[in-house]
Amino acid sequence: MTTRDSAANAGPKAELRIGDVAKLAGTTPRTIRYYEEIGLLPASTARERGAHRTYAEEDVERLADLLRLKDLLGLSLEELKALVEAEDARAALRREWESGVEDPVRRHEILDESLSHIGRQLDLVRRRRDEIAVLESELLSKRRRVRGRLRELDRGSVSA
């Protein structure tokens, strides 16, 4: 069962505790608290001092997405935050666009801002891709050298 399926089965307005969210997302409560601290996750719903943190399905989905992006792209938390902030800004612009903005100047501004956010996201992803390409090239070179040494050894043992 996927994270989304598990959270959905908890009910439409289910309030999940931090431990449940951690299990569903495959992380720890400590990570969730830290992500809240640095602004990657919104703070859990209002609660009285000493009461348990509670979360909604959307929080589980966002956390799972954050962890996937961090792992997939090998991002630092700072880079992850920049990527997410750009995505959140684009989502706000999309909501504004879909609300029916009629002013052509504002529509143009919304699209320009969206392009700017997408550009920052692409820059980050491309930097990671380029770093991976460099690492791949280095490893391929090392493999060629090791294979060459193996061939030399094999030729030496045949002639001995």
PDB file of C-alpha atoms in Angstrom:
ATOM      1  CA  MET A   1       0.000   0.000   0.000  1.00  0.00           C
ATOM      2  CA  THR A   2       1.308   3.447  -0.880  1.00  0.00           C
ATOM      3  CA  THR A   3       1.706   6.312   1.533  1.00  0.00           C
ATOM      4  CA  ARG A   4      -1.186   8.092  -0.136  1.00  0.00           C
ATOM      5  CA  ASP A   5      -3.420   4.988   0.146  1.00  0.00           C
ATOM      6  CA  SER A   6      -2.589   4.507   3.815  1.00  0.00           C
ATOM      7  CA  ALA A   7      -3.327   8.107   4.662  1.00  0.00           C
ATOM      8  CA  ALA A   8      -6.526   8.053   2.650  1.00  0.00           C
ATOM      9  CA  ASN A   9      -7.767   5.006   4.544  1.00  0.00           C
ATOM     10  CA  ALA A  10      -7.361   6.925   7.778  1.00  0.00           C
ATOM     11  CA  GLY A  11     -10.479   8.934   6.845  1.00  0.00           C
ATOM     12  CA  PRO A  12     -11.262  12.137   5.037  1.00  0.00           C
ATOM     13  CA  LYS A  13     -10.363  14.502   7.886  1.00  0.00           C
ATOM     14  CA  ALA A  14      -8.241  12.107   9.902  1.00  0.00           C
ATOM     15  CA  GLU A  15      -5.790  13.675  12.281  1.00  0.00           C
ATOM     16  CA  LEU A  16      -2.640  11.614  12.376  1.00  0.00           C
ATOM     17  CA  ARG A  17      -0.058  11.685  15.147  1.00  0.00           C
ATOM     18  CA  ILE A  18       3.572  12.354  14.382  1.00  0.00           C
ATOM     19  CA  GLY A  19       4.565   8.703  14.847  1.00  0.00           C
ATOM     20  CA  ASP A  20       1.915   7.578  12.378  1.00  0.00           C
ATOM     21  CA  VAL A  21       3.044  10.178   9.847  1.00  0.00           C
ATOM     22  CA  ALA A  22       6.660   9.079  10.282  1.00  0.00           C
ATOM     23  CA  LYS A  23       5.731   5.441   9.618  1.00  0.00           C
ATOM     24  CA  LEU A  24       3.625   6.314   6.582  1.00  0.00           C
ATOM     25  CA  ALA A  25       6.375   8.479   5.098  1.00  0.00           C
ATOM     26  CA  GLY A  26       9.260   6.192   6.075  1.00  0.00           C
ATOM     27  CA  THR A  27      11.084   8.632   8.336  1.00  0.00           C
ATOM     28  CA  THR A  28      11.343   9.588  11.991  1.00  0.00           C
ATOM     29  CA  PRO A  29       9.392  11.993  14.195  1.00  0.00           C
ATOM     30  CA  ARG A  30      12.640  13.877  14.749  1.00  0.00           C
ATOM     31  CA  THR A  31      12.959  14.517  10.998  1.00  0.00           C
ATOM     32  CA  ILE A  32       9.375  15.758  10.873  1.00  0.00           C
ATOM     33  CA  ARG A  33       9.983  18.168  13.760  1.00  0.00           C
ATOM     34  CA  TYR A  34      13.157  19.433  12.112  1.00  0.00           C
ATOM     35  CA  TYR A  35      11.448  19.908   8.744  1.00  0.00           C
ATOM     36  CA  GLU A  36       8.804  21.967  10.561  1.00  0.00           C
ATOM     37  CA  GLU A  37      11.508  24.009  12.304  1.00  0.00           C
ATOM     38  CA  ILE A  38      13.232  24.962   9.059  1.00  0.00           C
ATOM     39  CA  GLY A  39       9.992  25.630   7.213  1.00  0.00           C
ATOM     40  CA  LEU A  40       9.871  22.635   4.856  1.00  0.00           C
ATOM     41  CA  LEU A  41       6.670  21.459   6.491  1.00  0.00           C
ATOM     42  CA  PRO A  42       3.979  23.663   7.942  1.00  0.00           C
ATOM     43  CA  ALA A  43       3.752  23.407  11.718  1.00  0.00           C
ATOM     44  CA  SER A  44       1.217  20.835  12.832  1.00  0.00           C
ATOM     45  CA  THR A  45      -2.301  22.032  13.557  1.00  0.00           C
ATOM     46  CA  ALA A  46      -2.784  24.273  16.560  1.00  0.00           C
ATOM     47  CA  ARG A  47      -2.469  22.383  19.794  1.00  0.00           C
ATOM     48  CA  GLU A  48      -2.365  23.010  23.486  1.00  0.00           C
ATOM     49  CA  ARG A  49       0.950  22.836  25.273  1.00  0.00           C
ATOM     50  CA  GLY A  50       1.812  19.181  25.856  1.00  0.00           C
ATOM     51  CA  ALA A  51      -0.811  17.901  23.418  1.00  0.00           C
ATOM     52  CA  HIS A  52       0.171  15.650  20.538  1.00  0.00           C
ATOM     53  CA  ARG A  53       1.027  17.074  17.148  1.00  0.00           C
ATOM     54  CA  THR A  54      -1.565  16.119  14.558  1.00  0.00           C
ATOM     55  CA  TYR A  55      -1.315  16.070  10.796  1.00  0.00           C
ATOM     56  CA  ALA A  56      -3.574  15.678   7.781  1.00  0.00           C
ATOM     57  CA  GLU A  57      -3.222  13.509   4.673  1.00  0.00           C
ATOM     58  CA  GLU A  58      -1.754  16.459   2.765  1.00  0.00           C
ATOM     59  CA  ASP A  59       1.061  16.677   5.313  1.00  0.00           C
ATOM     60  CA  VAL A  60       1.932  13.018   4.764  1.00  0.00           C
ATOM     61  CA  GLU A  61       1.940  13.521   0.998  1.00  0.00           C
ATOM     62  CA  ARG A  62       4.118  16.632   1.236  1.00  0.00           C
ATOM     63  CA  LEU A  63       6.574  14.892   3.557  1.00  0.00           C
ATOM     64  CA  ALA A  64       6.778  11.858   1.254  1.00  0.00           C
ATOM     65  CA  ASP A  65       7.407  14.187  -1.710  1.00  0.00           C
ATOM     66  CA  LEU A  66      10.124  16.059   0.198  1.00  0.00           C
ATOM     67  CA  LEU A  67      11.890  12.854   1.182  1.00  0.00           C
ATOM     68  CA  ARG A  68      11.661  11.520  -2.377  1.00  0.00           C
ATOM     69  CA  LEU A  69      13.114  14.709  -3.876  1.00  0.00           C
ATOM     70  CA  LYS A  70      15.890  14.874  -1.293  1.00  0.00           C
ATOM     71  CA  ASP A  71      16.831  11.262  -1.932  1.00  0.00           C
ATOM     72  CA  LEU A  72      16.371  11.282  -5.709  1.00  0.00           C
ATOM     73  CA  LEU A  73      18.355  14.453  -6.304  1.00  0.00           C
ATOM     74  CA  GLY A  74      20.741  14.186  -3.359  1.00  0.00           C
ATOM     75  CA  LEU A  75      19.780  17.671  -2.231  1.00  0.00           C
ATOM     76  CA  SER A  76      20.974  19.499   0.828  1.00  0.00           C
ATOM     77  CA  LEU A  77      18.187  20.792   3.040  1.00  0.00           C
ATOM     78  CA  GLU A  78      18.921  24.309   1.795  1.00  0.00           C
ATOM     79  CA  GLU A  79      18.557  23.189  -1.829  1.00  0.00           C
ATOM     80  CA  LEU A  80      15.424  21.225  -0.989  1.00  0.00           C
ATOM     81  CA  LYS A  81      13.944  24.296   0.672  1.00  0.00           C
ATOM     82  CA  ALA A  82      14.709  26.430  -2.414  1.00  0.00           C
ATOM     83  CA  LEU A  83      13.090  23.847  -4.693  1.00  0.00           C
ATOM     84  CA  VAL A  84      10.001  23.611  -2.494  1.00  0.00           C
ATOM     85  CA  GLU A  85       9.675  27.378  -2.084  1.00  0.00           C
ATOM     86  CA  ALA A  86       9.701  27.745  -5.869  1.00  0.00           C
ATOM     87  CA  GLU A  87       7.061  25.019  -6.174  1.00  0.00           C
ATOM     88  CA  ASP A  88       4.891  26.651  -3.499  1.00  0.00           C
ATOM     89  CA  ALA A  89       5.192  30.020  -5.247  1.00  0.00           C
ATOM     90  CA  ARG A  90       4.175  28.420  -8.545  1.00  0.00           C
ATOM     91  CA  ALA A  91       1.186  26.775  -6.852  1.00  0.00           C
ATOM     92  CA  ALA A  92       0.062  30.168  -5.508  1.00  0.00           C
ATOM     93  CA  LEU A  93       0.420  31.683  -8.976  1.00  0.00           C
ATOM     94  CA  ARG A  94      -1.522  28.773 -10.473  1.00  0.00           C
ATOM     95  CA  ARG A  95      -4.355  29.312  -7.966  1.00  0.00           C
ATOM     96  CA  GLU A  96      -4.406  33.002  -8.830  1.00  0.00           C
ATOM     97  CA  TRP A  97      -4.475  32.209 -12.564  1.00  0.00           C
ATOM     98  CA  GLU A  98      -7.276  29.679 -12.113  1.00  0.00           C
ATOM     99  CA  SER A  99      -9.315  32.167 -10.070  1.00  0.00           C
ATOM    100  CA  GLY A 100      -9.991  33.932 -13.341  1.00  0.00           C
ATOM    101  CA  VAL A 101      -7.589  36.855 -13.526  1.00  0.00           C
ATOM    102  CA  GLU A 102      -8.783  38.908 -16.463  1.00  0.00           C
ATOM    103  CA  ASP A 103      -6.220  41.712 -16.467  1.00  0.00           C
ATOM    104  CA  PRO A 104      -3.826  40.853 -19.330  1.00  0.00           C
ATOM    105  CA  VAL A 105      -0.949  42.651 -17.592  1.00  0.00           C
ATOM    106  CA  ARG A 106      -1.375  40.551 -14.445  1.00  0.00           C
ATOM    107  CA  ARG A 107      -1.775  37.371 -16.506  1.00  0.00           C
ATOM    108  CA  HIS A 108       1.530  38.182 -18.186  1.00  0.00           C
ATOM    109  CA  GLU A 109       3.172  38.821 -14.800  1.00  0.00           C
ATOM    110  CA  ILE A 110       1.894  35.507 -13.451  1.00  0.00           C
ATOM    111  CA  LEU A 111       3.365  33.623 -16.405  1.00  0.00           C
ATOM    112  CA  ASP A 112       6.685  35.514 -16.160  1.00  0.00           C
ATOM    113  CA  GLU A 113       6.927  34.743 -12.437  1.00  0.00           C
ATOM    114  CA  SER A 114       6.118  31.092 -13.098  1.00  0.00           C
ATOM    115  CA  LEU A 115       8.865  30.892 -15.704  1.00  0.00           C
ATOM    116  CA  SER A 116      11.319  32.414 -13.247  1.00  0.00           C
ATOM    117  CA  HIS A 117      10.479  29.820 -10.575  1.00  0.00           C
ATOM    118  CA  ILE A 118      10.685  26.972 -13.085  1.00  0.00           C
ATOM    119  CA  GLY A 119      14.055  28.310 -14.240  1.00  0.00           C
ATOM    120  CA  ARG A 120      15.436  28.170 -10.683  1.00  0.00           C
ATOM    121  CA  GLN A 121      14.136  24.627 -10.268  1.00  0.00           C
ATOM    122  CA  LEU A 122      15.659  23.554 -13.580  1.00  0.00           C
ATOM    123  CA  ASP A 123      19.012  25.121 -12.648  1.00  0.00           C
ATOM    124  CA  LEU A 124      19.116  23.078  -9.461  1.00  0.00           C
ATOM    125  CA  VAL A 125      18.133  19.830 -11.200  1.00  0.00           C
ATOM    126  CA  ARG A 126      20.626  20.431 -14.011  1.00  0.00           C
ATOM    127  CA  ARG A 127      23.452  21.102 -11.551  1.00  0.00           C
ATOM    128  CA  ARG A 128      22.711  17.766  -9.907  1.00  0.00           C
ATOM    129  CA  ARG A 129      22.540  16.030 -13.282  1.00  0.00           C
ATOM    130  CA  ASP A 130      25.901  17.543 -14.298  1.00  0.00           C
ATOM    131  CA  GLU A 131      27.493  16.476 -11.010  1.00  0.00           C
ATOM    132  CA  ILE A 132      26.222  12.932 -11.568  1.00  0.00           C
ATOM    133  CA  ALA A 133      27.584  12.971 -15.139  1.00  0.00           C
ATOM    134  CA  VAL A 134      31.035  13.990 -13.851  1.00  0.00           C
ATOM    135  CA  LEU A 135      30.952  11.197 -11.267  1.00  0.00           C
ATOM    136  CA  GLU A 136      29.853   8.700 -13.912  1.00  0.00           C
ATOM    137  CA  SER A 137      32.706   9.767 -16.181  1.00  0.00           C
ATOM    138  CA  GLU A 138      35.225   9.384 -13.371  1.00  0.00           C
ATOM    139  CA  LEU A 139      33.937   5.914 -12.529  1.00  0.00           C
ATOM    140  CA  LEU A 140      34.005   4.819 -16.179  1.00  0.00           C
ATOM    141  CA  SER A 141      37.609   6.011 -16.423  1.00  0.00           C
ATOM    142  CA  LYS A 142      38.565   4.094 -13.275  1.00  0.00           C
ATOM    143  CA  ARG A 143      36.855   0.974 -14.595  1.00  0.00           C
ATOM    144  CA  ARG A 144      38.823   1.219 -17.874  1.00  0.00           C
ATOM    145  CA  ARG A 145      42.092   1.512 -15.929  1.00  0.00           C
ATOM    146  CA  VAL A 146      41.284  -1.475 -13.730  1.00  0.00           C
ATOM    147  CA  ARG A 147      40.250  -3.587 -16.739  1.00  0.00           C
ATOM    148  CA  GLY A 148      43.473  -2.584 -18.492  1.00  0.00           C
ATOM    149  CA  ARG A 149      45.510  -3.713 -15.488  1.00  0.00           C
ATOM    150  CA  LEU A 150      43.598  -6.989 -15.410  1.00  0.00           C
ATOM    151  CA  ARG A 151      44.432  -7.584 -19.085  1.00  0.00           C
ATOM    152  CA  GLU A 152      48.103  -6.829 -18.368  1.00  0.00           C
ATOM    153  CA  LEU A 153      48.075  -9.282 -15.486  1.00  0.00           C
ATOM    154  CA  ASP A 154      46.375 -11.941 -17.616  1.00  0.00           C
ATOM    155  CA  ARG A 155      48.966 -11.491 -20.399  1.00  0.00           C
ATOM    156  CA  GLY A 156      51.778 -11.682 -17.872  1.00  0.00           C
ATOM    157  CA  SER A 157      50.498 -14.914 -16.339  1.00  0.00           C
ATOM    158  CA  VAL A 158      50.025 -16.509 -19.778  1.00  0.00           C
ATOM    159  CA  SER A 159      53.612 -15.783 -20.800  1.00  0.00           C
ATOM    160  CA  ALA A 160      55.079 -16.945 -17.480  1.00  0.00           C
TER     161      ALA A 160
END
